[in-house]
Amino acid sequence: MKLCSLTVALLLTASTAQAVNLADLQTTALGSRAVVEQYTANLQVSEEEIRRTRAALYPAADLSYTANLLDEEAMFEARENSIAQARVSWNLFAGFRDKYGVRSAEMLRQIEEHKLRGLRQDIQLNVALAYLTVFERRAAKEVANSAYQTLAKVYRDGESRYQVGLIGKNELLKFRVDYDNADITAKSAEAALKKSVNDLARQVGAAVDYASLDFADFDKEAPFGDREAYAAKMLAERSEIKALEAAIAATTAQIEAARSGYYPRLDAVGSYRRVDDALLGDSSETDDEWRAQMVMTLNLYQGGATEATLAKTRLQLRAQQEELKELKESLTNDLDNLLIDLKVSLDNIPVAKRSIEQAEENLRITELKYQEGLQRESDLLDAITSLSRARYNSVAVVRTMFTNHFRLLRMVSGF
């Protein structure tokens, strides 16, 4: 944890000369988030459960000492006597219960491994989305500030034109209303950016220096791959699917373990027994006995417990199999929808860029005509609004594109 803290400090409190990208943030999050330690502890618990289950495969050794004090001496037992005993037993056969019990524990450990792997993927996705939000809020702030500065210039020009009588009071007031609205929007954008940085820090699990963030990850378009390749990778590597498959294997092993109730149990037992006619073992009257035993037991009836356990476990297995089927169908459907959304986002990128170019040109022409008295003030305000809308649309398209890209990576465990 000390090393982790040092890494966080180096990565996130660096100067702007050493930029921090998405991969750095994700690495830091995986090393600093407490929830990773929580899932790691659960994995270690499952490893100890395997050790506990395997103990049934080894011999058991016991020592016992019993002191007896009777109210009166019996025919074959002194009033005060003691028994010391050492016993070694080894189960040779129990219907393969221990074998399948160990297999079930191993499968449960795999489930915890897949849960930890899925958690790591979720953390990286959440960091990526939070990082994308900071990028989007920064761009939105720039658009808002640009609109504010443009309207400030227009308003100052309007005041000059009003003072010389070129426009009326109502026209100046229209400029003022839009100018004030742009001021409010810019302040709101600044607050939203600060909050997004806080949210990113929460996902990373450490303080984030906004000035050091490098948004070069968003300079290029997101890749678009083959649907069949995505689907095959998802079905083969998605942690939720692997966890359910391990759960099915564990339940199958539990069914075999439950069947052991129908088989006999065979134990080899070796014991040493010493009977002493005194409580503390200091009598001269002792009796020693060495005994080797082969013990076979077979349960004939226990109220239908074995049948009920088998039936319950088989039902659990069927439920898990249906859950796996539903999960695969749901994930496949989500994958198809993500690919559709990503394709639309990619198609919208050139449209959004073209809209900005056209809106900028429209504003340039409108300003010239307005200066010559050929356009009304409402036309100029509409042109400014159109440019802001085009820039916001461009930011939204980029955000949607990378949101779908990141979710697609999570869908195929690609982080």
C-alpha positions as MATLAB code, in Angstrom:
seq = 'MKLCSLTVALLLTASTAQAVNLADLQTTALGSRAVVEQYTANLQVSEEEIRRTRAALYPAADLSYTANLLDEEAMFEARENSIAQARVSWNLFAGFRDKYGVRSAEMLRQIEEHKLRGLRQDIQLNVALAYLTVFERRAAKEVANSAYQTLAKVYRDGESRYQVGLIGKNELLKFRVDYDNADITAKSAEAALKKSVNDLARQVGAAVDYASLDFADFDKEAPFGDREAYAAKMLAERSEIKALEAAIAATTAQIEAARSGYYPRLDAVGSYRRVDDALLGDSSETDDEWRAQMVMTLNLYQGGATEATLAKTRLQLRAQQEELKELKESLTNDLDNLLIDLKVSLDNIPVAKRSIEQAEENLRITELKYQEGLQRESDLLDAITSLSRARYNSVAVVRTMFTNHFRLLRMVSGF';
ca = [
       0.000    0.000    0.000;
       2.942    2.380    0.638;
       4.312    1.596   -2.800;
       0.824    2.190   -4.222;
       0.612    5.572   -2.545;
       3.993    6.499   -3.993;
       2.828    5.485   -7.453;
      -0.310    7.594   -7.067;
       1.762   10.571   -6.008;
       4.106   10.186   -8.955;
       1.324    9.771  -11.482;
      -1.305   12.232  -10.353;
       0.635   15.065   -8.746;
       3.175   15.360  -11.505;
       3.812   18.620  -13.260;
       2.119   19.403  -16.540;
       5.357   18.406  -18.296;
       4.570   14.800  -17.441;
       1.053   14.261  -18.669;
      -1.234   11.597  -17.238;
      -3.265    9.579  -19.731;
      -6.108    7.101  -19.384;
      -3.828    4.082  -18.946;
      -2.031    5.819  -16.049;
      -5.328    6.605  -14.342;
      -6.573    3.031  -14.729;
      -3.339    1.574  -13.372;
      -3.510    3.865  -10.367;
      -7.143    2.967   -9.721;
      -6.388   -0.763   -9.739;
      -3.669   -0.213   -7.169;
      -5.476    2.183   -4.862;
      -9.151    1.220   -4.742;
     -10.133   -0.547   -1.498;
     -12.753   -2.623   -3.291;
      -9.950   -4.468   -5.136;
      -8.503   -5.490   -1.777;
     -11.965   -6.601   -0.691;
     -12.348   -8.938   -3.664;
      -8.765  -10.136   -3.262;
      -9.550  -11.079    0.342;
     -12.604  -13.027   -0.874;
     -10.338  -14.892   -3.283;
      -7.952  -15.758   -0.456;
     -10.910  -17.025    1.607;
     -11.803  -19.410   -1.228;
      -8.186  -20.640   -1.327;
      -8.360  -21.443    2.382;
     -11.645  -23.260    1.763;
      -9.805  -25.534   -0.704;
      -7.224  -26.283    1.994;
      -9.993  -27.050    4.462;
     -11.769  -29.370    2.016;
      -8.582  -31.234    1.105;
      -8.019  -32.017    4.785;
     -10.575  -34.832    4.442;
      -8.158  -36.678    2.126;
      -5.511  -37.003    4.868;
      -5.394  -39.142    8.028;
      -6.706  -37.734   11.299;
      -4.862  -38.210   14.604;
      -6.480  -37.741   18.038;
      -5.345  -37.940   21.646;
      -7.794  -38.270   24.524;
      -7.649  -38.685   28.275;
     -10.660  -39.586   30.403;
     -10.723  -39.618   34.224;
     -13.577  -41.531   35.911;
     -14.708  -41.230   39.549;
     -17.495  -43.700   40.528;
     -19.666  -43.576   43.659;
     -18.566  -47.142   44.409;
     -16.238  -49.698   42.913;
     -17.749  -51.939   40.214;
     -16.932  -55.548   39.435;
     -14.770  -54.748   36.415;
     -13.954  -51.103   37.088;
     -12.095  -49.455   39.951;
     -13.737  -46.542   41.769;
     -11.034  -44.246   40.431;
      -9.694  -44.983   36.958;
      -8.468  -43.236   33.822;
      -8.194  -44.038   30.144;
      -5.546  -42.587   27.827;
      -6.022  -43.188   24.129;
      -4.254  -42.349   20.849;
      -6.159  -42.891   17.594;
      -5.253  -42.552   13.912;
      -8.004  -42.919   11.316;
      -7.993  -42.609    7.538;
     -11.043  -42.603    5.349;
     -10.428  -44.909    2.396;
     -13.757  -44.511    0.629;
     -16.816  -42.320    1.087;
     -18.549  -42.518   -2.271;
     -16.061  -39.988   -3.789;
     -17.560  -37.283   -1.566;
     -14.180  -35.805   -0.668;
     -12.966  -35.837   -4.280;
     -15.978  -33.910   -5.535;
     -15.964  -31.676   -2.487;
     -12.439  -30.545   -3.403;
     -13.471  -30.035   -7.028;
     -16.433  -27.933   -5.937;
     -14.158  -25.780   -3.747;
     -11.758  -25.323   -6.656;
     -14.615  -24.180   -8.889;
     -15.778  -21.742   -6.218;
     -12.262  -20.336   -6.154;
     -12.462  -19.821   -9.915;
     -15.709  -17.922   -9.400;
     -13.926  -15.523   -7.046;
     -11.116  -15.156   -9.592;
     -13.615  -14.231  -12.308;
     -15.369  -11.813   -9.947;
     -12.063  -10.069   -9.245;
     -11.290   -9.964  -12.947;
     -14.732   -8.518  -13.693;
     -14.292   -5.941  -10.938;
     -10.990   -4.823  -12.436;
     -12.686   -4.427  -15.805;
     -15.527   -2.430  -14.207;
     -13.080   -0.133  -12.432;
     -11.223    0.536  -15.669;
     -14.516    1.220  -17.464;
     -15.664    3.626  -14.742;
     -12.335    5.447  -14.828;
     -12.528    5.704  -18.623;
     -16.084    7.074  -18.497;
     -15.180    9.553  -15.752;
     -12.110   10.638  -17.724;
     -14.313   11.038  -20.810;
     -16.741   13.152  -18.784;
     -13.905   15.489  -17.779;
     -12.941   15.778  -21.446;
     -16.551   16.494  -22.428;
     -17.031   19.053  -19.633;
     -13.781   20.765  -20.589;
     -14.921   21.005  -24.209;
     -18.356   22.232  -23.108;
     -16.683   24.892  -20.985;
     -14.619   26.034  -23.964;
     -17.745   26.254  -26.129;
     -19.577   28.200  -23.398;
     -16.660   30.585  -22.915;
     -16.382   31.117  -26.662;
     -20.091   31.941  -26.890;
     -19.792   34.243  -23.886;
     -16.852   36.118  -25.376;
     -18.626   36.448  -28.756;
     -21.788   37.765  -27.143;
     -19.772   40.131  -24.936;
     -18.219   41.596  -28.059;
     -21.633   41.806  -29.778;
     -23.163   43.461  -26.727;
     -20.393   46.065  -26.489;
     -20.796   46.771  -30.198;
     -24.559   46.991  -29.670;
     -24.092   49.569  -26.936;
     -22.005   51.691  -29.292;
     -24.576   51.361  -32.051;
     -27.386   52.214  -29.633;
     -25.614   55.354  -28.440;
     -25.415   56.659  -32.030;
     -29.001   55.644  -32.742;
     -28.361   52.778  -35.150;
     -30.394   50.296  -33.078;
     -33.233   50.659  -30.636;
     -33.432   49.955  -26.899;
     -35.323   46.697  -27.428;
     -32.612   45.416  -29.767;
     -29.924   46.179  -27.201;
     -31.948   44.395  -24.529;
     -32.080   41.274  -26.709;
     -28.286   41.306  -26.834;
     -28.156   41.751  -23.060;
     -30.475   38.812  -22.380;
     -28.397   36.452  -24.535;
     -25.177   37.865  -23.068;
     -26.365   37.217  -19.502;
     -27.542   33.728  -20.455;
     -24.108   32.985  -21.909;
     -22.542   34.215  -18.655;
     -24.709   31.837  -16.617;
     -23.962   28.954  -18.997;
     -20.201   29.559  -18.771;
     -20.265   29.579  -14.958;
     -22.342   26.406  -14.901;
     -19.891   24.758  -17.301;
     -16.999   25.684  -14.999;
     -18.762   24.152  -11.997;
     -19.623   21.012  -13.979;
     -15.973   20.612  -14.966;
     -14.815   20.860  -11.339;
     -17.370   18.253  -10.269;
     -16.304   15.897  -13.051;
     -12.691   16.119  -11.844;
     -13.883   15.208   -8.341;
     -15.804   12.247   -9.757;
     -12.706   11.122  -11.642;
     -10.661   11.301   -8.429;
     -13.254    9.114   -6.700;
     -13.017    6.489   -9.425;
      -9.217    6.591   -9.380;
      -9.070    6.509   -5.593;
      -6.572    9.360   -5.411;
      -6.351   13.097   -5.979;
      -6.218   14.127   -9.632;
      -4.276   17.115  -10.927;
      -6.485   18.483  -13.697;
      -3.603   20.399  -15.276;
      -1.636   17.150  -15.793;
      -4.412   15.320  -17.643;
      -3.570   14.459  -21.227;
      -6.627   14.090  -23.456;
      -4.686   12.800  -26.479;
      -6.684    9.546  -26.165;
      -9.614   11.372  -27.760;
      -7.738   12.925  -30.676;
      -8.525   10.030  -33.006;
     -11.684    8.151  -33.871;
     -12.604    4.978  -31.991;
     -11.909    1.739  -33.901;
     -14.740   -0.361  -35.298;
     -14.119   -4.118  -35.443;
     -15.821   -7.223  -36.787;
     -19.016   -8.218  -35.008;
     -18.268  -11.963  -35.084;
     -14.814  -11.431  -33.642;
     -16.284   -9.300  -30.849;
     -18.964  -11.907  -30.104;
     -16.494  -14.789  -30.021;
     -14.160  -12.893  -27.682;
     -17.044  -11.903  -25.421;
     -18.393  -15.442  -25.077;
     -14.902  -16.803  -24.465;
     -13.579  -14.214  -22.019;
     -16.438  -12.316  -20.362;
     -15.899  -12.766  -16.632;
     -19.615  -13.066  -15.781;
     -19.969  -15.953  -18.249;
     -16.840  -17.667  -16.932;
     -18.052  -17.258  -13.351;
     -21.419  -18.854  -14.158;
     -19.720  -21.706  -16.000;
     -17.537  -22.304  -12.939;
     -20.651  -22.196  -10.737;
     -22.266  -24.854  -12.935;
     -19.159  -27.023  -12.635;
     -19.192  -26.552   -8.848;
     -22.859  -27.510   -8.598;
     -22.256  -30.583  -10.792;
     -19.501  -31.639   -8.385;
     -21.856  -31.045   -5.446;
     -24.371  -33.415   -7.053;
     -21.722  -36.134   -7.226;
     -20.713  -35.415   -3.638;
     -24.345  -35.700   -2.503;
     -24.601  -39.143   -4.148;
     -21.992  -40.394   -1.669;
     -24.830  -40.797    0.825;
     -25.887  -43.924   -1.076;
     -22.469  -45.592   -0.763;
     -20.786  -47.276    2.199;
     -17.973  -45.561    4.073;
     -14.719  -47.388    4.741;
     -12.190  -46.242    7.358;
      -8.885  -47.680    8.544;
      -8.326  -47.053   12.251;
      -5.297  -47.684   14.442;
      -5.457  -47.018   18.183;
      -3.562  -47.404   21.404;
      -5.557  -47.545   24.662;
      -4.214  -47.523   28.239;
      -6.523  -48.127   31.209;
      -5.222  -47.181   34.638;
      -6.835  -47.805   38.059;
      -5.996  -44.275   39.157;
      -6.988  -40.801   38.117;
      -3.495  -39.499   37.343;
      -2.115  -42.653   35.827;
       0.283  -43.610   38.679;
      -1.245  -47.000   39.576;
       0.529  -50.294   39.052;
      -2.720  -51.802   37.744;
      -2.742  -50.884   34.033;
      -4.048  -52.490   30.898;
      -2.580  -51.601   27.469;
      -4.268  -52.362   24.175;
      -3.169  -51.906   20.563;
      -5.929  -52.240   18.018;
      -6.150  -52.083   14.207;
      -9.610  -51.816   12.686;
     -11.265  -51.695    9.306;
     -14.636  -50.012    9.805;
     -17.374  -50.012    7.178;
     -20.612  -48.072    7.695;
     -23.652  -47.775    5.467;
     -26.506  -45.409    6.129;
     -29.857  -47.096    5.529;
     -32.187  -44.223    6.293;
     -31.942  -40.593    7.424;
     -35.385  -39.212    6.721;
     -34.886  -38.655    2.999;
     -32.127  -36.081    3.533;
     -29.926  -37.489    0.753;
     -32.770  -37.470   -1.784;
     -33.748  -33.916   -0.837;
     -30.141  -32.697   -1.103;
     -29.791  -34.282   -4.538;
     -33.075  -32.827   -5.765;
     -32.230  -29.362   -4.474;
     -28.767  -29.390   -6.064;
     -30.147  -30.593   -9.406;
     -32.652  -27.737   -9.379;
     -29.851  -25.285   -8.611;
     -27.936  -26.681  -11.572;
     -30.910  -26.231  -13.897;
     -31.440  -22.665  -12.679;
     -27.773  -21.839  -13.291;
     -27.885  -23.323  -16.786;
     -30.924  -21.207  -17.659;
     -29.265  -18.148  -16.122;
     -26.201  -18.721  -18.291;
     -28.368  -18.994  -21.388;
     -30.168  -15.749  -20.521;
     -26.883  -13.987  -19.775;
     -25.356  -14.943  -23.122;
     -28.458  -13.822  -25.016;
     -28.609  -10.540  -23.093;
     -24.912   -9.780  -23.591;
     -25.133  -10.631  -27.297;
     -28.058   -8.260  -27.680;
     -26.180   -5.517  -25.800;
     -23.152   -6.105  -28.028;
     -25.229   -5.683  -31.181;
     -26.769   -2.462  -29.849;
     -23.366   -1.065  -28.905;
     -22.031   -1.766  -32.393;
     -25.048   -0.012  -33.908;
     -24.543    3.030  -31.671;
     -20.802    3.105  -32.349;
     -21.369    2.952  -36.122;
     -23.851    5.838  -35.927;
     -21.418    7.870  -33.812;
     -18.618    7.309  -36.303;
     -20.896    8.353  -39.171;
     -21.858   11.501  -37.239;
     -18.274   12.671  -36.710;
     -17.777   14.171  -40.215;
     -21.311   15.602  -40.124;
     -20.586   17.373  -36.822;
     -17.298   18.780  -38.159;
     -19.019   20.018  -41.305;
     -21.759   21.649  -39.240;
     -19.176   23.634  -37.265;
     -17.520   24.825  -40.471;
     -20.861   25.883  -41.930;
     -21.980   27.583  -38.692;
     -18.682   29.490  -38.472;
     -19.039   30.660  -42.055;
     -22.689   31.579  -41.471;
     -21.702   33.682  -38.438;
     -18.942   35.414  -40.391;
     -21.324   36.356  -43.201;
     -24.083   37.391  -40.809;
     -21.706   39.647  -38.844;
     -20.613   41.378  -42.060;
     -24.179   41.918  -43.194;
     -25.187   43.078  -39.724;
     -22.411   45.652  -39.730;
     -23.729   46.920  -43.071;
     -27.316   46.999  -41.818;
     -28.438   44.146  -44.065;
     -29.264   41.715  -41.195;
     -31.300   42.126  -38.041;
     -29.911   41.622  -34.567;
     -32.062   38.490  -34.209;
     -30.291   36.991  -37.245;
     -26.934   37.634  -35.615;
     -28.045   36.043  -32.345;
     -29.397   33.058  -34.259;
     -26.050   32.645  -36.009;
     -24.182   32.723  -32.672;
     -26.622   30.200  -31.209;
     -26.263   27.956  -34.272;
     -22.480   27.919  -33.909;
     -22.705   27.060  -30.202;
     -25.200   24.310  -30.972;
     -22.938   22.870  -33.676;
     -19.976   22.843  -31.289;
     -22.025   21.242  -28.502;
     -23.254   18.632  -30.983;
     -19.671   17.867  -31.973;
     -18.684   17.389  -28.330;
     -21.723   15.172  -27.736;
     -20.911   13.029  -30.784;
     -17.329   12.489  -29.607;
     -18.516   11.648  -26.103;
     -21.097    9.175  -27.425;
     -18.537    7.571  -29.727;
     -16.018    6.952  -26.954;
     -18.717    5.948  -24.464;
     -19.784    3.190  -26.851;
     -16.136    2.306  -27.507;
     -15.344    1.945  -23.795;
     -18.493   -0.068  -23.134;
     -17.620   -2.274  -26.074;
     -14.183   -2.889  -24.580;
     -15.816   -3.847  -21.287;
     -18.244   -6.119  -23.121;
     -15.367   -8.209  -24.469;
     -13.136   -7.812  -21.358;
     -10.781   -5.759  -23.482;
      -9.308   -3.344  -20.937;
];
